[in-house]
PDB file of C-alpha atoms in Angstrom:
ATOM      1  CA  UNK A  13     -23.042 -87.367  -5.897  1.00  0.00           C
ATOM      2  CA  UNK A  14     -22.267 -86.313  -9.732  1.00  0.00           C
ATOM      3  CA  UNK A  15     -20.363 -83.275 -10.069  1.00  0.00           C
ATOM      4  CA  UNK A  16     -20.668 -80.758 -12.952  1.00  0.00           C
ATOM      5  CA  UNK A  17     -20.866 -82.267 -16.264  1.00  0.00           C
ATOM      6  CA  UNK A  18     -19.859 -80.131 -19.495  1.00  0.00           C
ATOM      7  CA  UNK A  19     -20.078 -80.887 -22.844  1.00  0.00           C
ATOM      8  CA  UNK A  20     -18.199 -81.479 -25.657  1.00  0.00           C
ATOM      9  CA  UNK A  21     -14.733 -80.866 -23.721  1.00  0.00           C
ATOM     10  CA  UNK A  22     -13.683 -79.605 -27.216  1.00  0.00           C
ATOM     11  CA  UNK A  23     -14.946 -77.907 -30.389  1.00  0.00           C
ATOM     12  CA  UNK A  24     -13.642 -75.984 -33.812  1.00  0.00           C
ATOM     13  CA  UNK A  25     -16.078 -73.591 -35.429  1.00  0.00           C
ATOM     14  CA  UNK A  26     -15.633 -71.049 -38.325  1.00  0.00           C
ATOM     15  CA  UNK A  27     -16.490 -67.724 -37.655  1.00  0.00           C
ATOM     16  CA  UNK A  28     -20.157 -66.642 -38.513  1.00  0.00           C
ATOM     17  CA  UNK A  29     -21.264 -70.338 -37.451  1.00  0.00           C
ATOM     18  CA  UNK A  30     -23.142 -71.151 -34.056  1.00  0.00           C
ATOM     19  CA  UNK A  31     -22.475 -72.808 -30.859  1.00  0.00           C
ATOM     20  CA  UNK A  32     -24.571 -74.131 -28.160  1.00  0.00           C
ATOM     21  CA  UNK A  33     -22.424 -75.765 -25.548  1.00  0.00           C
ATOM     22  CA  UNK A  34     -23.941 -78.202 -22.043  1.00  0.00           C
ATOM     23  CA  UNK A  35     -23.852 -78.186 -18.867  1.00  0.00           C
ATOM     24  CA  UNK A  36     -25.112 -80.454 -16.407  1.00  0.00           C
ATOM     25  CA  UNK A  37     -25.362 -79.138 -12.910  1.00  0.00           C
ATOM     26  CA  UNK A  38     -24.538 -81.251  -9.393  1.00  0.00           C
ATOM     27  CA  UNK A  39     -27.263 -82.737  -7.628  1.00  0.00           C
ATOM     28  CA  UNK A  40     -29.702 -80.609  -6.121  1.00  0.00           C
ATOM     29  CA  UNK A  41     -28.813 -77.344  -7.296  1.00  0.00           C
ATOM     30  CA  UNK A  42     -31.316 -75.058  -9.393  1.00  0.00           C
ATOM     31  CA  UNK A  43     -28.729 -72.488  -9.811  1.00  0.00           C
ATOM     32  CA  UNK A  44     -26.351 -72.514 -13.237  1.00  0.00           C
ATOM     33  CA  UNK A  45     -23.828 -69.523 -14.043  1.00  0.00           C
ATOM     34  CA  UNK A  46     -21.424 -69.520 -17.299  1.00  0.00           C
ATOM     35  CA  UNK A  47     -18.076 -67.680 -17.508  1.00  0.00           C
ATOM     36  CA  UNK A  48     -15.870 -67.444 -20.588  1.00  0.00           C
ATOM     37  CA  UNK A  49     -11.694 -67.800 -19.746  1.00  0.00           C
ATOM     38  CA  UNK A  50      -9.264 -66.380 -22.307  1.00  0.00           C
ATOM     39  CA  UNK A  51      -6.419 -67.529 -22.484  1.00  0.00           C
ATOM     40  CA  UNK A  52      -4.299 -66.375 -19.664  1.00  0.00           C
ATOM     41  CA  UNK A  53      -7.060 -64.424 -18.000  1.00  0.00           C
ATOM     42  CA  UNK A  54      -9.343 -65.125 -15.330  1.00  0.00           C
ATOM     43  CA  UNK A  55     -13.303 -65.901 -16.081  1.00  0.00           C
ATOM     44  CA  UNK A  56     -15.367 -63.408 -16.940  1.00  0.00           C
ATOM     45  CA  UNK A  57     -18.678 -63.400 -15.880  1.00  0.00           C
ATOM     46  CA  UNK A  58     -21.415 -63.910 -18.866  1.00  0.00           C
ATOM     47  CA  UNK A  59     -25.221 -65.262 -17.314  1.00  0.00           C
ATOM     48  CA  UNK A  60     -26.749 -66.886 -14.403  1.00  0.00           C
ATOM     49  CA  UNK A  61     -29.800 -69.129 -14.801  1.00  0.00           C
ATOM     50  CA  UNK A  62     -32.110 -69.625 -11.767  1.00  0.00           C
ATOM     51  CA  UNK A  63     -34.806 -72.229 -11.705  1.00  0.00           C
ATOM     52  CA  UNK A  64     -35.483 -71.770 -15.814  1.00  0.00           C
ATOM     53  CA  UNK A  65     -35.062 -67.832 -16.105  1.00  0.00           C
ATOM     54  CA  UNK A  66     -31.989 -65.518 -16.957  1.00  0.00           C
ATOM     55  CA  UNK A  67     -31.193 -64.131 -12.847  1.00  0.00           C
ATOM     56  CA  UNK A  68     -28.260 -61.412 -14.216  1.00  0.00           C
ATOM     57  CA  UNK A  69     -25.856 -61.178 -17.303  1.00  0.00           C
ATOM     58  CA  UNK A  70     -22.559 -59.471 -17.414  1.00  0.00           C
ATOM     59  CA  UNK A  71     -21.256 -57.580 -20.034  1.00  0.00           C
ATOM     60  CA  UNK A  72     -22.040 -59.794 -23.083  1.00  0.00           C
ATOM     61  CA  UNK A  73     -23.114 -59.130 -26.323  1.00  0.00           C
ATOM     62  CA  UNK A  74     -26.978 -60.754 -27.172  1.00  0.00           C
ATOM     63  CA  UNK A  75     -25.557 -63.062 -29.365  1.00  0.00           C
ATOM     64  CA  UNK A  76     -24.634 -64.896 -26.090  1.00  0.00           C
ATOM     65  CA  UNK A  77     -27.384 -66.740 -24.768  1.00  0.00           C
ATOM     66  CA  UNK A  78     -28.803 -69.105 -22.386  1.00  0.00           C
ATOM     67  CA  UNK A  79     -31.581 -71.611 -21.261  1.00  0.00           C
ATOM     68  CA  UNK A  80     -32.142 -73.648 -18.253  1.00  0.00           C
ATOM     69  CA  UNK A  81     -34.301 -76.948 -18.284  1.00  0.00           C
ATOM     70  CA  UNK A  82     -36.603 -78.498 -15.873  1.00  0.00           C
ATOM     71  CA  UNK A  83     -33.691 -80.650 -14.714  1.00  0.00           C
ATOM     72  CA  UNK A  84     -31.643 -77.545 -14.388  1.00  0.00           C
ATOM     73  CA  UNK A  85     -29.050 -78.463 -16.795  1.00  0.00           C
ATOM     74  CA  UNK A  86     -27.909 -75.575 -19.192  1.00  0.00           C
ATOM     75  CA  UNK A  87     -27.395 -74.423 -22.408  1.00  0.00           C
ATOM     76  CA  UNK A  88     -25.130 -71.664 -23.433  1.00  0.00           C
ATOM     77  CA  UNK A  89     -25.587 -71.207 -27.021  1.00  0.00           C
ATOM     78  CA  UNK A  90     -23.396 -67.835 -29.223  1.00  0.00           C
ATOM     79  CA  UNK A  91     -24.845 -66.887 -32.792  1.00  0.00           C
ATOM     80  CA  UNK A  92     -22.295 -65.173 -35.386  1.00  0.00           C
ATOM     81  CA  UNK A  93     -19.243 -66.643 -33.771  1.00  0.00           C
ATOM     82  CA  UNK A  94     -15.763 -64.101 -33.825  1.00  0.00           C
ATOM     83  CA  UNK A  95     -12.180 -65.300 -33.357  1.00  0.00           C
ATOM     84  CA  UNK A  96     -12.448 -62.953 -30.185  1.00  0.00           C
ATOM     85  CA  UNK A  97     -14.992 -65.681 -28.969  1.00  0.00           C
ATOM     86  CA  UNK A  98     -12.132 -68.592 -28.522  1.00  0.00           C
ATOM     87  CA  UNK A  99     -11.916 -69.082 -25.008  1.00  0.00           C
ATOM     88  CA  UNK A 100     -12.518 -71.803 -22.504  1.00  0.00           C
ATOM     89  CA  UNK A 101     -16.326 -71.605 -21.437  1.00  0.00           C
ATOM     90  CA  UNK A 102     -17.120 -72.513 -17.873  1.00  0.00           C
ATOM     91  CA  UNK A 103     -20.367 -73.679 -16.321  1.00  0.00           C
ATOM     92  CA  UNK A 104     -20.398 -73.431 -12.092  1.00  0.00           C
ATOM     93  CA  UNK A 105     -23.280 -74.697 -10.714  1.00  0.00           C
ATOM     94  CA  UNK A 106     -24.478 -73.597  -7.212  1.00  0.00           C
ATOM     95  CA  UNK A 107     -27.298 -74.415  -4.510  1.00  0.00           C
ATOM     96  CA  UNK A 108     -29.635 -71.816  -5.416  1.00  0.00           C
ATOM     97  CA  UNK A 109     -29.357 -68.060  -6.212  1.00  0.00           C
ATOM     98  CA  UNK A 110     -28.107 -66.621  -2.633  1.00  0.00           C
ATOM     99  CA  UNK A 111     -25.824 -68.840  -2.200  1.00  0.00           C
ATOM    100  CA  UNK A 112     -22.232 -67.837  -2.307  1.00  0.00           C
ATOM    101  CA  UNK A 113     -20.234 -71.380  -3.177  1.00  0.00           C
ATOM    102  CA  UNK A 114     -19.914 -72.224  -7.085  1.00  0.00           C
ATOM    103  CA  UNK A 115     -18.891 -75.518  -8.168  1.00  0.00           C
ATOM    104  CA  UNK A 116     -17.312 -75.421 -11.642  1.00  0.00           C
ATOM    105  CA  UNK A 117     -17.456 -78.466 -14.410  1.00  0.00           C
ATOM    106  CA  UNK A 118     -14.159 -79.030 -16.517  1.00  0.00           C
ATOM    107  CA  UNK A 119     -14.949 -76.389 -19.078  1.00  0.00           C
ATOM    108  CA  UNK A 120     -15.472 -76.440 -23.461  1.00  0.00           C
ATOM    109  CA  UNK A 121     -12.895 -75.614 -24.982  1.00  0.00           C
ATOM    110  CA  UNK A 122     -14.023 -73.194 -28.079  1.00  0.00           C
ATOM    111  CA  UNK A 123     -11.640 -72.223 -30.827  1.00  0.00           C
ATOM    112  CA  UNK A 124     -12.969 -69.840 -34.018  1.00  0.00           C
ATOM    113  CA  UNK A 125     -11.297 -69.964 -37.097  1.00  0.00           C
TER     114      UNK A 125
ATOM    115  CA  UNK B  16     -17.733 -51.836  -9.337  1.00  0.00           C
ATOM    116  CA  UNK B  17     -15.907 -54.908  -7.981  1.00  0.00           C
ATOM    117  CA  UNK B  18     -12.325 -56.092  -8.503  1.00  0.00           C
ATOM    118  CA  UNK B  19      -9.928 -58.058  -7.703  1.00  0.00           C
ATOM    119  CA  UNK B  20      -5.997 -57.643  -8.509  1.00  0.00           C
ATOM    120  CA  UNK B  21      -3.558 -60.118  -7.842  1.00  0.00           C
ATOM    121  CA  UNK B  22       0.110 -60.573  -7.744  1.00  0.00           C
ATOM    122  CA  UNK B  23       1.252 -61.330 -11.577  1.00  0.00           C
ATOM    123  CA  UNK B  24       2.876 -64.599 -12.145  1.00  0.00           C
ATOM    124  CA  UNK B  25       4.388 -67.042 -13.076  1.00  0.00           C
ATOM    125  CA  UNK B  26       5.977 -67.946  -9.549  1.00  0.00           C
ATOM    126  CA  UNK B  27       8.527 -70.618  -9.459  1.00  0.00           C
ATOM    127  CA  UNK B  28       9.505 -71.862  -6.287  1.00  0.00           C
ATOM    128  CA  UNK B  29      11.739 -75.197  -5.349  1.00  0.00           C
ATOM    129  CA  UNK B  30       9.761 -77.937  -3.492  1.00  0.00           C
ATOM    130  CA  UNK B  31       9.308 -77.313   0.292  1.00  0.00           C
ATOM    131  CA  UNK B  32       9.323 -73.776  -0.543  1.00  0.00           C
ATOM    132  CA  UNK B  33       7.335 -70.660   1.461  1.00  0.00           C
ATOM    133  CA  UNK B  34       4.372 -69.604  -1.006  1.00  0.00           C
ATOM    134  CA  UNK B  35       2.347 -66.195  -1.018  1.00  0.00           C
ATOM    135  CA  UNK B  36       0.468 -65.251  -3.612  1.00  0.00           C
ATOM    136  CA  UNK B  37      -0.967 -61.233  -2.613  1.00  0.00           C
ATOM    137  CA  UNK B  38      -4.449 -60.576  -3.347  1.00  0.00           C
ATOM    138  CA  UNK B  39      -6.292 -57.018  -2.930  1.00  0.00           C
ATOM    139  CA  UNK B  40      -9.965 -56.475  -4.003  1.00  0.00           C
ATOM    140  CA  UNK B  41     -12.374 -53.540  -4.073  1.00  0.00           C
ATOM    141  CA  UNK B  42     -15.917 -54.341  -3.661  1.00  0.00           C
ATOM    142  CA  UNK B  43     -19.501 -52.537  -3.065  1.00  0.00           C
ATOM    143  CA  UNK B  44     -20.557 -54.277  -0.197  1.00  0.00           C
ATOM    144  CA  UNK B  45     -19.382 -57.019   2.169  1.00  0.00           C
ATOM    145  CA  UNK B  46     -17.825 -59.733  -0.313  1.00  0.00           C
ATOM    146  CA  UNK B  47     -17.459 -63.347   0.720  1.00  0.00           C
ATOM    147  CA  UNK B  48     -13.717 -64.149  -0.574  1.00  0.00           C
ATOM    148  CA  UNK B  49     -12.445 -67.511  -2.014  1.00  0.00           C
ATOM    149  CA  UNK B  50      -9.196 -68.946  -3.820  1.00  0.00           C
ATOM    150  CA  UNK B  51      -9.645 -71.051  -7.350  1.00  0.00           C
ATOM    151  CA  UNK B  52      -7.106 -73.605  -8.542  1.00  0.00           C
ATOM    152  CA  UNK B  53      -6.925 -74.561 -11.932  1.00  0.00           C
ATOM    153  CA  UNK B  54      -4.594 -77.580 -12.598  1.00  0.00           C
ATOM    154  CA  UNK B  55      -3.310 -77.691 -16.504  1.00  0.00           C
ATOM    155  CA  UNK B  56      -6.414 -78.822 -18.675  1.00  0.00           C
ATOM    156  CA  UNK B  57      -8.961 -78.544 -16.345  1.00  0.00           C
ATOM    157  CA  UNK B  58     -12.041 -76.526 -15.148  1.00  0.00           C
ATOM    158  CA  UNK B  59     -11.522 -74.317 -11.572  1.00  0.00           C
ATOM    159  CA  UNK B  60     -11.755 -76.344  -7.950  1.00  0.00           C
ATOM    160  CA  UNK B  61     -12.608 -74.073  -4.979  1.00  0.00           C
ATOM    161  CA  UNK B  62      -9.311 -74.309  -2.551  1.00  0.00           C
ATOM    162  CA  UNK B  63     -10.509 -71.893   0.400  1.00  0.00           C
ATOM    163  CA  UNK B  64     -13.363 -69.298   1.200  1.00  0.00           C
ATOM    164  CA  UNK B  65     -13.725 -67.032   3.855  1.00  0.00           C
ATOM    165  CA  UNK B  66     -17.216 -65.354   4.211  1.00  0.00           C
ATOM    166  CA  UNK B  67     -16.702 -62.325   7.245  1.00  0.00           C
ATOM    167  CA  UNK B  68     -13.403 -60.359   8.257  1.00  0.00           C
ATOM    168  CA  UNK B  69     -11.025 -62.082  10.121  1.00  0.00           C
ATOM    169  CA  UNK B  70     -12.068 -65.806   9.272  1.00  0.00           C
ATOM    170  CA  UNK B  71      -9.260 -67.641   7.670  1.00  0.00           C
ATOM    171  CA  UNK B  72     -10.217 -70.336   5.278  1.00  0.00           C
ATOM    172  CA  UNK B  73      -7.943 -73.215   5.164  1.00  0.00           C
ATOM    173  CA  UNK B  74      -7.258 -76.973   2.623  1.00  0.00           C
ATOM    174  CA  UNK B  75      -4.622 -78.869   1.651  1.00  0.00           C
ATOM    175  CA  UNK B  76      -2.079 -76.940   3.853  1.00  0.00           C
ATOM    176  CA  UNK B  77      -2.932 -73.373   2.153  1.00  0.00           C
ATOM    177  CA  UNK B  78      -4.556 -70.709   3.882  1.00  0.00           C
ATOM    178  CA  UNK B  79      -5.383 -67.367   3.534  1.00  0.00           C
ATOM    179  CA  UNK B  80      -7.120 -64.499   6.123  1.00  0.00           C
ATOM    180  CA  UNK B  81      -9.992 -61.884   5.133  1.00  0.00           C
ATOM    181  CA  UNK B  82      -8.658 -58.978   6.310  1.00  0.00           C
ATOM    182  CA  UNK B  83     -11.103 -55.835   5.808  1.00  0.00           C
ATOM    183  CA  UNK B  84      -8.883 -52.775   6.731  1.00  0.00           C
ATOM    184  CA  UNK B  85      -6.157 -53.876   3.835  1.00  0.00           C
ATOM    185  CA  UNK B  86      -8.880 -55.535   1.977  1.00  0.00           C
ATOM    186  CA  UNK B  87      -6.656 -58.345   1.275  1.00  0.00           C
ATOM    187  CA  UNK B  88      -6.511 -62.344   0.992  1.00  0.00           C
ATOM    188  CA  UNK B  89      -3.494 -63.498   0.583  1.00  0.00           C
ATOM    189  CA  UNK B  90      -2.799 -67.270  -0.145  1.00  0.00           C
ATOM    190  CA  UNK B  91       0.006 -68.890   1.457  1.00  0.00           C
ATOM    191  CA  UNK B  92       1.712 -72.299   1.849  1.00  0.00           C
ATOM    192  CA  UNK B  93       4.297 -73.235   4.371  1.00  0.00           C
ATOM    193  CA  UNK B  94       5.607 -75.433   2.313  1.00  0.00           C
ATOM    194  CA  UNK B  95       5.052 -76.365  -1.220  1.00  0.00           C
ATOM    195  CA  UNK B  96       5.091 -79.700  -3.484  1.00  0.00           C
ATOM    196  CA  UNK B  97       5.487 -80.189  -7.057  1.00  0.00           C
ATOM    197  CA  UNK B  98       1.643 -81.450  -7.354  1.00  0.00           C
ATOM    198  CA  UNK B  99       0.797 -77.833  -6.175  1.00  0.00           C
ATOM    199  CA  UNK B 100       1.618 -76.097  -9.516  1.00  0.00           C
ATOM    200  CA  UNK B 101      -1.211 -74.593 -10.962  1.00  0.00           C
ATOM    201  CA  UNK B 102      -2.821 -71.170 -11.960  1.00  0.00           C
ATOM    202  CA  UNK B 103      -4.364 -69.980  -8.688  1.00  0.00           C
ATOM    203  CA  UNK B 104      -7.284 -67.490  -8.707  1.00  0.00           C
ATOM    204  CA  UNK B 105      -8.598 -65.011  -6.185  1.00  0.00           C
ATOM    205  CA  UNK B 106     -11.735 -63.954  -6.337  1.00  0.00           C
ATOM    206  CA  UNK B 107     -14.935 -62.449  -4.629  1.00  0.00           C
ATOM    207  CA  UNK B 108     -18.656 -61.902  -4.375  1.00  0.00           C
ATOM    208  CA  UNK B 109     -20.855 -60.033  -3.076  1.00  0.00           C
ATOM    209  CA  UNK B 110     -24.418 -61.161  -2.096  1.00  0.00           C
ATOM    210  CA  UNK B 111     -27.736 -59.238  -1.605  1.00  0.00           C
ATOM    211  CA  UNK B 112     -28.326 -58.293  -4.939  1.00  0.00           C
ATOM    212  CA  UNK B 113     -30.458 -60.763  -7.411  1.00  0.00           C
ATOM    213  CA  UNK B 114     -28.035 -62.925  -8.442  1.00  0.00           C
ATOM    214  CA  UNK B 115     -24.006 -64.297  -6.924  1.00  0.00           C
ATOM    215  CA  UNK B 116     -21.538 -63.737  -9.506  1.00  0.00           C
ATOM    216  CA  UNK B 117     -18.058 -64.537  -9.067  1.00  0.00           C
ATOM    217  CA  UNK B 118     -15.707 -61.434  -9.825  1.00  0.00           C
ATOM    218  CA  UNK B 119     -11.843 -62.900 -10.012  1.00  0.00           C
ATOM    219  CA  UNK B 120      -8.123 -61.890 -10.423  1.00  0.00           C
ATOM    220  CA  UNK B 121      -6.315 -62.953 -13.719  1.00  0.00           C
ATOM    221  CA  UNK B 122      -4.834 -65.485 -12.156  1.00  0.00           C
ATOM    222  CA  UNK B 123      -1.072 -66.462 -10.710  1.00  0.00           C
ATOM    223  CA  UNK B 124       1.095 -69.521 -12.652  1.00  0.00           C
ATOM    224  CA  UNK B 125       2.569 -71.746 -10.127  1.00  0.00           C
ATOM    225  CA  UNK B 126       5.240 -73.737 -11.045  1.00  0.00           C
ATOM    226  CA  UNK B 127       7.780 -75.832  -7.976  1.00  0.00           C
ATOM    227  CA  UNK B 128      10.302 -77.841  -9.300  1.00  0.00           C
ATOM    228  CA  UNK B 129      11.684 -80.709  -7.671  1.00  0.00           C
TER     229      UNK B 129
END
């Protein structure tokens, strides 16, 4: 059984450039949520994806955004990047919507300069 | 809303060491409760959960009680290695809306020397 995936483990931007970052989720679960981790804080909450569609968002800005393929892999992609945006950006993939266990990948690190 | 607060860090202990690491949370609703580590590097791995008062979720020689009147969940180890240090997380959610998010703590540094 393949755990989650994320990709790439690392990447530099500039600010005012874009991002999209990957995730793939674990075998046989249609449910993907992304948190972003600042340094020495715990992960804040931005979007769940459930089978294709946006299922809740936390307190994010637009330019945060999200799709979810067929295979339930993940995209989080961020427009107009800030230095505010460096953070470690974590995929969790789950069973389905209701269900309470999250299974986290490894993380991208992001840094804005 | 929903939060969680736990004890602030960093903790350094010696190996073989007692470890508790305090964890309070106020939630709308009936959260299920869990415990994140995060070795240096590296994404979070669920440790324990606990979904209903009273259970105690237990791994790897840690455990930690749901306990509704204090609403706490307190992690503790009877005795701790060097392999154990890590930033642990608390954290909770609450089901029966639309979607499961995960609300967590800021985190506790762990460091046991040998």
């Amino acid at each position: 059984e393949t755990g989650v995936t994320q990709s790439p483990t690392h990447l530099i931007k500039t600010r005012g450039q874009q991002v999209t970052l990957r995730c793939s989720s674990q075998s046989g679960h249609n449910t993907v949520s992304w948190y972003q981790q600042a340094l020495g804080q715990g992960p804040q909450f931005i979007f769940q994806y459930y089978r294709e569609e946006e299922n809740g968002r936390g307190n994010f800005p637009p330019r945060f955004s999200g799709l979810q393929f067929p295979n339930y892999s993940s995209e989080l992609n961020v427009n107009a990047l800030e230095l505010d945006d460096s953070a470690l950006y974590l995929c969790a993939s789950s069973l389905d919507s209701h269900t309470d266990t999250q299974y986290f990948g490894p993380g991208t690190r992001l840094t804005v300069l | 809303g929903n939060s969680v607060t736990q004890m602030e860090g960093p903790v350094t202990l010696s190996e073989e060491a007692f470890l508790t690491i305090n964890c309070t949370y106020t939630a709308t609703g009936y959260p299920s409760l869990f415990w994140y580590v995060q070795y240096p590097g590296e994404g979070l791995q669920l440790l324990l959960k606990a979904t209903k008062a009273d259970d105690k979720g237990s791994n790897k020689g840690f455990e930690a009680t749901y306990r509704k009147e204090t609403t706490s969940f307190h992690l503790e180890k009877g005795s701790v290695q060097v392999s154990d240090s890590a930033v642990y997380f608390c954290a909770l959610i609450v089901g029966g809306g639309s979607n499961y998010k995960l609300t967590f703590g800021k985190g506790t540094l762990l460091t046991v020397n040998p």
